[in-house]
JSON list of C-alpha atoms in Angstrom, two decimals:
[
{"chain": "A", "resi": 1, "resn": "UNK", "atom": "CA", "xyz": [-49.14, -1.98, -64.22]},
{"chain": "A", "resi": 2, "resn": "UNK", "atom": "CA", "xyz": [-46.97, -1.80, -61.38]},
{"chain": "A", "resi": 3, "resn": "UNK", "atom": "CA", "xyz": [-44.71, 1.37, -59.57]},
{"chain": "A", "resi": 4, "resn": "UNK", "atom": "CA", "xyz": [-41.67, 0.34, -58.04]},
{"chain": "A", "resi": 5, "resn": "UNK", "atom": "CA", "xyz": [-39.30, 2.44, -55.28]},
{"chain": "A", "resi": 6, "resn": "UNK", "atom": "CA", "xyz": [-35.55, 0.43, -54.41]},
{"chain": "A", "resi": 7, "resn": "UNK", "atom": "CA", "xyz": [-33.88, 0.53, -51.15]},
{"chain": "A", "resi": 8, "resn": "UNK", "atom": "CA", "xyz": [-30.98, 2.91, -52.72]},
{"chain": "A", "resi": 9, "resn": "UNK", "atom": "CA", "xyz": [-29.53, 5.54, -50.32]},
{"chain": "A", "resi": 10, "resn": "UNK", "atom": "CA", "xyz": [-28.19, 8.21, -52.46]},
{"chain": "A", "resi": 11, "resn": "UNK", "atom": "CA", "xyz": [-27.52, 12.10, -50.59]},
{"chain": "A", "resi": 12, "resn": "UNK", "atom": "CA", "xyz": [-28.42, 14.84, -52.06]},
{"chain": "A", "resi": 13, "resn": "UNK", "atom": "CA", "xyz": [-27.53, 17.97, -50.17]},
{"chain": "A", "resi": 14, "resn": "UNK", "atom": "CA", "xyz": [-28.98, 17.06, -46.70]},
{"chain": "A", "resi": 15, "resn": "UNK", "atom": "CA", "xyz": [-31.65, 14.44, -48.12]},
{"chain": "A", "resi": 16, "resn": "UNK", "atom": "CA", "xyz": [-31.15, 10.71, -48.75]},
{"chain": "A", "resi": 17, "resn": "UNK", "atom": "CA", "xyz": [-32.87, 9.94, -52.10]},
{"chain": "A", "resi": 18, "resn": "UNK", "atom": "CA", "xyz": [-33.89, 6.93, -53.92]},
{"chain": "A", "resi": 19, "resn": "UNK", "atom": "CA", "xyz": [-35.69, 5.75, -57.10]},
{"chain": "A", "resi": 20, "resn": "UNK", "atom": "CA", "xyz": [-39.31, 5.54, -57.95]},
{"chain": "A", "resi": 21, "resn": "UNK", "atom": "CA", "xyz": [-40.50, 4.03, -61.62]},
{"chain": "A", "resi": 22, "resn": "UNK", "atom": "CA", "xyz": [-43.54, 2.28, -63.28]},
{"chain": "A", "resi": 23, "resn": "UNK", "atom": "CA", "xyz": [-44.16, 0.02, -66.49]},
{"chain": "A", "resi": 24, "resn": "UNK", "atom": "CA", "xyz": [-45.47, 3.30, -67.92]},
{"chain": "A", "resi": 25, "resn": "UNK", "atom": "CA", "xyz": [-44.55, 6.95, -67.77]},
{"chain": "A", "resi": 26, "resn": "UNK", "atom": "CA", "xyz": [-48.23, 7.84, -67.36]},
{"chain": "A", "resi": 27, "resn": "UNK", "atom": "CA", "xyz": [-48.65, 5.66, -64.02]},
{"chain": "A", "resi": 28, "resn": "UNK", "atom": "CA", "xyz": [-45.24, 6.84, -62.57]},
{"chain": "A", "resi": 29, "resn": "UNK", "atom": "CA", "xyz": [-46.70, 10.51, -63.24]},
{"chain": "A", "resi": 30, "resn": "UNK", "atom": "CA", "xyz": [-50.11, 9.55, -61.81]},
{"chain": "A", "resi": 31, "resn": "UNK", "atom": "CA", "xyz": [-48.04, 8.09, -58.97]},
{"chain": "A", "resi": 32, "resn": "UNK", "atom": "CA", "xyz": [-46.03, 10.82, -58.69]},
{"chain": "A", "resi": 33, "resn": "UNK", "atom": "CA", "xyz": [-48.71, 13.31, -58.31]},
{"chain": "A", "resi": 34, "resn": "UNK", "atom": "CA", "xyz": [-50.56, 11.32, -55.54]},
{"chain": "A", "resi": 35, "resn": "UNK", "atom": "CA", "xyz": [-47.22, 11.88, -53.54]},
{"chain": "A", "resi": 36, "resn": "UNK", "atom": "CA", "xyz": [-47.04, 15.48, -53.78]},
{"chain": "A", "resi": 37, "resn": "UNK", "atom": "CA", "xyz": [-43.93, 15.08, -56.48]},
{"chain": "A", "resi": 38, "resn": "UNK", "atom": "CA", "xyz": [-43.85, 17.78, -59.02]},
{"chain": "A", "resi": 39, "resn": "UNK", "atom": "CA", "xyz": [-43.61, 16.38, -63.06]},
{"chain": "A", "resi": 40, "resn": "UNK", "atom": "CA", "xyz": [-40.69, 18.91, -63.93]},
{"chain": "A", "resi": 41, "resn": "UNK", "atom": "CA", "xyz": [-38.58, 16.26, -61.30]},
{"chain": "A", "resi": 42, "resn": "UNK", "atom": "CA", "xyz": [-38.81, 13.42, -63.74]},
{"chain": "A", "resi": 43, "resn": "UNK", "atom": "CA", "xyz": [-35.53, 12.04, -64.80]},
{"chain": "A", "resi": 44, "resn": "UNK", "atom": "CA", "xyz": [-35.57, 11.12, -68.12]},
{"chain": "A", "resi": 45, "resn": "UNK", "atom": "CA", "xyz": [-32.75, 9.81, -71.06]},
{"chain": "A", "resi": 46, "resn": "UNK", "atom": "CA", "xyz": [-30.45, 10.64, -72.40]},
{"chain": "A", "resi": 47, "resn": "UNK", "atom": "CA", "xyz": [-29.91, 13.05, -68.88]},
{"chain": "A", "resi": 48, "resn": "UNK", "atom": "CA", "xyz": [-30.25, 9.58, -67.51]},
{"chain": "A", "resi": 49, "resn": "UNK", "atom": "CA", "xyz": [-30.40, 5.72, -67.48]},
{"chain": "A", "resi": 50, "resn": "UNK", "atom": "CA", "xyz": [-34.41, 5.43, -67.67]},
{"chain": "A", "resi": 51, "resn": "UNK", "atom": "CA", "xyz": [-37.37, 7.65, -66.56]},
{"chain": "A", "resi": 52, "resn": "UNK", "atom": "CA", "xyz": [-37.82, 7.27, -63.19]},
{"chain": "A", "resi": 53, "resn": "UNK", "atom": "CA", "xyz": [-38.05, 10.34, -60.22]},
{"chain": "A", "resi": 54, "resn": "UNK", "atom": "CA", "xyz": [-35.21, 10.57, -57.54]},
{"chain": "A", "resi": 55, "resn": "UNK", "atom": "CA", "xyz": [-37.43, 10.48, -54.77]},
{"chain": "A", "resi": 56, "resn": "UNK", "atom": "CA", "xyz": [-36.95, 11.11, -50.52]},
{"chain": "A", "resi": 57, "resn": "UNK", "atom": "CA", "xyz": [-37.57, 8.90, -47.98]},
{"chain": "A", "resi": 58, "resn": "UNK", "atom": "CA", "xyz": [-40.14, 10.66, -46.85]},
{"chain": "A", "resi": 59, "resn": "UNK", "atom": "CA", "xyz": [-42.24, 10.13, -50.29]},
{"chain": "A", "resi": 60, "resn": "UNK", "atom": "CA", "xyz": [-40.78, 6.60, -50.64]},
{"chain": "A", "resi": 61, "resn": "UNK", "atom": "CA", "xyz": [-43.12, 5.90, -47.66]},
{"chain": "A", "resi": 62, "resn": "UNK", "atom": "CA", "xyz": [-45.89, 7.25, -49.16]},
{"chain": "A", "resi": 63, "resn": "UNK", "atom": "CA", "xyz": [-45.34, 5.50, -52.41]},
{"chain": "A", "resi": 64, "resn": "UNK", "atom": "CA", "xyz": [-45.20, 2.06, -50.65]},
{"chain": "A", "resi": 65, "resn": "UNK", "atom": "CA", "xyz": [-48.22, 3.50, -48.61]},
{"chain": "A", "resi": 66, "resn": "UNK", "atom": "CA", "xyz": [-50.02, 4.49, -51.83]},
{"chain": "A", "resi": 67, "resn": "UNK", "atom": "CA", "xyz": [-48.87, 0.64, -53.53]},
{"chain": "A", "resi": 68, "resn": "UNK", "atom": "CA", "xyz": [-45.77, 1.02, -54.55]},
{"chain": "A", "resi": 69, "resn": "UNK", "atom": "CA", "xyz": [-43.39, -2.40, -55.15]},
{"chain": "A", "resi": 70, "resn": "UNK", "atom": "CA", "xyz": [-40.10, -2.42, -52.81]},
{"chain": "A", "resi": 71, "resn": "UNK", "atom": "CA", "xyz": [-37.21, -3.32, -54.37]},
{"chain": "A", "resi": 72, "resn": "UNK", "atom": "CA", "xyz": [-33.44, -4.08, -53.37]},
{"chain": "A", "resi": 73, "resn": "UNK", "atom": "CA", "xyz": [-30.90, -1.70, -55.49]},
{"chain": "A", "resi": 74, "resn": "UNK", "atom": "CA", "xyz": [-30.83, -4.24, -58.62]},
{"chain": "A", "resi": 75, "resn": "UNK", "atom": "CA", "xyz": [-34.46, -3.39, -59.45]},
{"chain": "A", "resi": 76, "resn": "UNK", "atom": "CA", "xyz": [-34.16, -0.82, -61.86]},
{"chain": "A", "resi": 77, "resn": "UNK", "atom": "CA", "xyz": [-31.48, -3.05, -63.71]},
{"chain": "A", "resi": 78, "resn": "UNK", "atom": "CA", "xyz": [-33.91, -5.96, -63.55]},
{"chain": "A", "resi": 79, "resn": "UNK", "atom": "CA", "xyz": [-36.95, -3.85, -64.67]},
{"chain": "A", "resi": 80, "resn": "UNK", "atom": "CA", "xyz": [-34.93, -2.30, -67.90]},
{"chain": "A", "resi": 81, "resn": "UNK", "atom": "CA", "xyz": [-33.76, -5.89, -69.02]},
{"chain": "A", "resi": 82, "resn": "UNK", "atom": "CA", "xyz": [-37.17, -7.14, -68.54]},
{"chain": "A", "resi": 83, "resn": "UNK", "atom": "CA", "xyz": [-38.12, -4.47, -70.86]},
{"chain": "A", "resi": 84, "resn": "UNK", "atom": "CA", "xyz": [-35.53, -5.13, -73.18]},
{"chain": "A", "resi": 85, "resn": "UNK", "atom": "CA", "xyz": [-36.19, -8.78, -73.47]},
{"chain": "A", "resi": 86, "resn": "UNK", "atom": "CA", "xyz": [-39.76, -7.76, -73.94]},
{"chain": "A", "resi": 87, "resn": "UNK", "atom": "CA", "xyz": [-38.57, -5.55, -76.94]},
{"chain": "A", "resi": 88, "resn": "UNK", "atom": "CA", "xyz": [-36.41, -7.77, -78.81]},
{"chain": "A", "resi": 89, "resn": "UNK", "atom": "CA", "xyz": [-38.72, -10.93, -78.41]},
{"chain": "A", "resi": 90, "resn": "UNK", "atom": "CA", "xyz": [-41.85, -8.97, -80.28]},
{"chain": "A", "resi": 91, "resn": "UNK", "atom": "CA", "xyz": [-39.35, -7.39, -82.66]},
{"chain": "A", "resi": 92, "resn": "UNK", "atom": "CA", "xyz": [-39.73, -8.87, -86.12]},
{"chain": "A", "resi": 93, "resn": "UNK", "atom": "CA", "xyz": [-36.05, -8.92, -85.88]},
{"chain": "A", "resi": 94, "resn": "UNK", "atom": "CA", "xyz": [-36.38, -11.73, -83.28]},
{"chain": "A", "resi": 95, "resn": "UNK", "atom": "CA", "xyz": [-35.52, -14.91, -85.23]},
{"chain": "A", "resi": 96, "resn": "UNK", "atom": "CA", "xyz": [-32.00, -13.33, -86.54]},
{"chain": "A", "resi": 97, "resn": "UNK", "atom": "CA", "xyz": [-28.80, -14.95, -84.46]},
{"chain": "A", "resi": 98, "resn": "UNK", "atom": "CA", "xyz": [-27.55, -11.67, -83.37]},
{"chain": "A", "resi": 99, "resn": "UNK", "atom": "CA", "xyz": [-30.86, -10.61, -81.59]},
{"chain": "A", "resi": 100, "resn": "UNK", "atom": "CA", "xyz": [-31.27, -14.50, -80.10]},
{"chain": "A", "resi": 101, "resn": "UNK", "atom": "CA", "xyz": [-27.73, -13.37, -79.00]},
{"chain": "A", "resi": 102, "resn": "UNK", "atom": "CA", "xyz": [-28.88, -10.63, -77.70]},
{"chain": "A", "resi": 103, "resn": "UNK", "atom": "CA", "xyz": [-31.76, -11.98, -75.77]},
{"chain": "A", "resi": 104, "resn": "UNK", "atom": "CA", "xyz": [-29.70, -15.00, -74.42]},
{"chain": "A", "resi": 105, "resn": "UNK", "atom": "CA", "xyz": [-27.34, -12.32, -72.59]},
{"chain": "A", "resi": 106, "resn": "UNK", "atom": "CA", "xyz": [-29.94, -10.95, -71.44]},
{"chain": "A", "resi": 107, "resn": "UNK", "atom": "CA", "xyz": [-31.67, -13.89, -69.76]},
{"chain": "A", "resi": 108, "resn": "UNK", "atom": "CA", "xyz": [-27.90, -14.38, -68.31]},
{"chain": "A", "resi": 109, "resn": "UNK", "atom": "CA", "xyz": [-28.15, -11.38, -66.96]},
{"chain": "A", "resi": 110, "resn": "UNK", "atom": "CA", "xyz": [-30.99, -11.42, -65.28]},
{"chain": "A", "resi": 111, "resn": "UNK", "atom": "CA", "xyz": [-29.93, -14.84, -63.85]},
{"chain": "A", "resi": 112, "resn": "UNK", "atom": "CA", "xyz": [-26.72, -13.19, -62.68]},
{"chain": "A", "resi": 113, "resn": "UNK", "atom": "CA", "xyz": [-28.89, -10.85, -60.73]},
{"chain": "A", "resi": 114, "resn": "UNK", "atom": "CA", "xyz": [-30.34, -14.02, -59.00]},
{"chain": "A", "resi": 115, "resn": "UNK", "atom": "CA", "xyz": [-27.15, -15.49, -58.00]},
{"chain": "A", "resi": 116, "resn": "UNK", "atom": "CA", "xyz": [-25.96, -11.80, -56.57]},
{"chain": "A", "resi": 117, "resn": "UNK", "atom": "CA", "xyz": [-29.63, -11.64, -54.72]},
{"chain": "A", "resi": 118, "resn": "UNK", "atom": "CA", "xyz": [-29.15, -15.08, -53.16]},
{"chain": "A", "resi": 119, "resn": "UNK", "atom": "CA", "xyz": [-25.51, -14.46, -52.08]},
{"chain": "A", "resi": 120, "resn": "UNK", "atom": "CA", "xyz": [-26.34, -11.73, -50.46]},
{"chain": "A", "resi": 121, "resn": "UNK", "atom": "CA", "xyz": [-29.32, -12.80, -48.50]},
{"chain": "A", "resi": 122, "resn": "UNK", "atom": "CA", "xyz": [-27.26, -16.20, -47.46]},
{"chain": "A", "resi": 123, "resn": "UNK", "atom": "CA", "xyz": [-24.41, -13.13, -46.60]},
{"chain": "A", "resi": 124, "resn": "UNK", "atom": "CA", "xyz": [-26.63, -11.66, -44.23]},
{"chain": "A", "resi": 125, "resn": "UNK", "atom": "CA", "xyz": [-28.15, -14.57, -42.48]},
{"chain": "A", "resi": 126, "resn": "UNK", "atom": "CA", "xyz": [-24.54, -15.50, -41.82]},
{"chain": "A", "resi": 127, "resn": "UNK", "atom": "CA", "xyz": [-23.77, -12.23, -40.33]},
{"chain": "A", "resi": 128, "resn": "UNK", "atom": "CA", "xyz": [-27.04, -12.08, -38.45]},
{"chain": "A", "resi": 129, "resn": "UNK", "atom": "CA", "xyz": [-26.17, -15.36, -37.03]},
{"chain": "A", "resi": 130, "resn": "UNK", "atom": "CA", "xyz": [-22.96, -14.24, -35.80]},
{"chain": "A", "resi": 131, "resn": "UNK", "atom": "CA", "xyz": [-24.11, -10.89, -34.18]},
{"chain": "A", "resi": 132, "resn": "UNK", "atom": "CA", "xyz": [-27.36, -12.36, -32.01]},
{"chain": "A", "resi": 133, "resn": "UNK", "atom": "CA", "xyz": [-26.60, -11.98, -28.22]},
{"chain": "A", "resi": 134, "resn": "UNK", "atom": "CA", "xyz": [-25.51, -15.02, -26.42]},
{"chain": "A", "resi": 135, "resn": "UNK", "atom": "CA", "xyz": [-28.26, -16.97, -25.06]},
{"chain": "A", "resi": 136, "resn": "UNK", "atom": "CA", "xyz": [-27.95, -17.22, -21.09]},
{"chain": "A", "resi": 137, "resn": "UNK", "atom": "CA", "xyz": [-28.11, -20.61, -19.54]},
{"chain": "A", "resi": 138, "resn": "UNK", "atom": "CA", "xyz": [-30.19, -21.01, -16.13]},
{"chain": "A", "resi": 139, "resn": "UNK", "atom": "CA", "xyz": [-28.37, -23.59, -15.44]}
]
């Protein structure tokens, strides 16, 4: 079982939020309450996209301190299609060509969330590269 925070940088009011989850609602709610987060903050369908808390900075720290997984900002999207794949394949709908449909755009999405990952890592090399400081010759 694993808790996971992203690198996100919502505001709310004068505070820069982001998103804490876990495989199961009873971790994140353990993990929550090791970080001083109060339950009644949990987010949770259909007020939103999964159950997760909208966390601080300040307690994002302390999750990571307390073992929390970093992620980029396509975690949670990752983490819900994992669980969807996960769904469908033990369904004992599984062997029916609409759900192998199903699961196959799934798999392509995840993949697509690959490609994005490894453009933008190559992105920022790149741009790295062309913002380090001239090296001096003593010559």
């Amino acid at each position: 079982m694993s808790v996971f925070v992203d690198d996100v940088r919502h505001r709310f009011g004068r505070m820069i939020m982001c998103h804490m989850w876990a495989d199961s609602q009873d971790e994140l709610l353990l993990a929550a309450a090791r970080i001083g987060i109060n339950r009644r903050w949990l987010q949770m369908p259909p007020k939103a996209s999964w159950v997760h808390f909208d966390i601080s900075l300040s307690k994002k720290e302390l999750a990571i301190r307390n073992g929390a997984i970093l992620t980029d900002k396509y975690g949670p999207v990752e983490f819900l299609t994992k669980q969807r794949i996960a769904i469908l394949e033990h369904s004992e709908l599984s062997q029916t060509g609409d759900i192998k449909h199903r699961i196959k755009k799934l798999y392509e999405k995840l993949r697509q969330i690959e490609l994005i990952r490894a453009h933008s890592k190559s992105t920022a090399k790149e741009n790295e590269d062309l913002h380090m400081p001239a090296q001096r010759s003593f010559f």
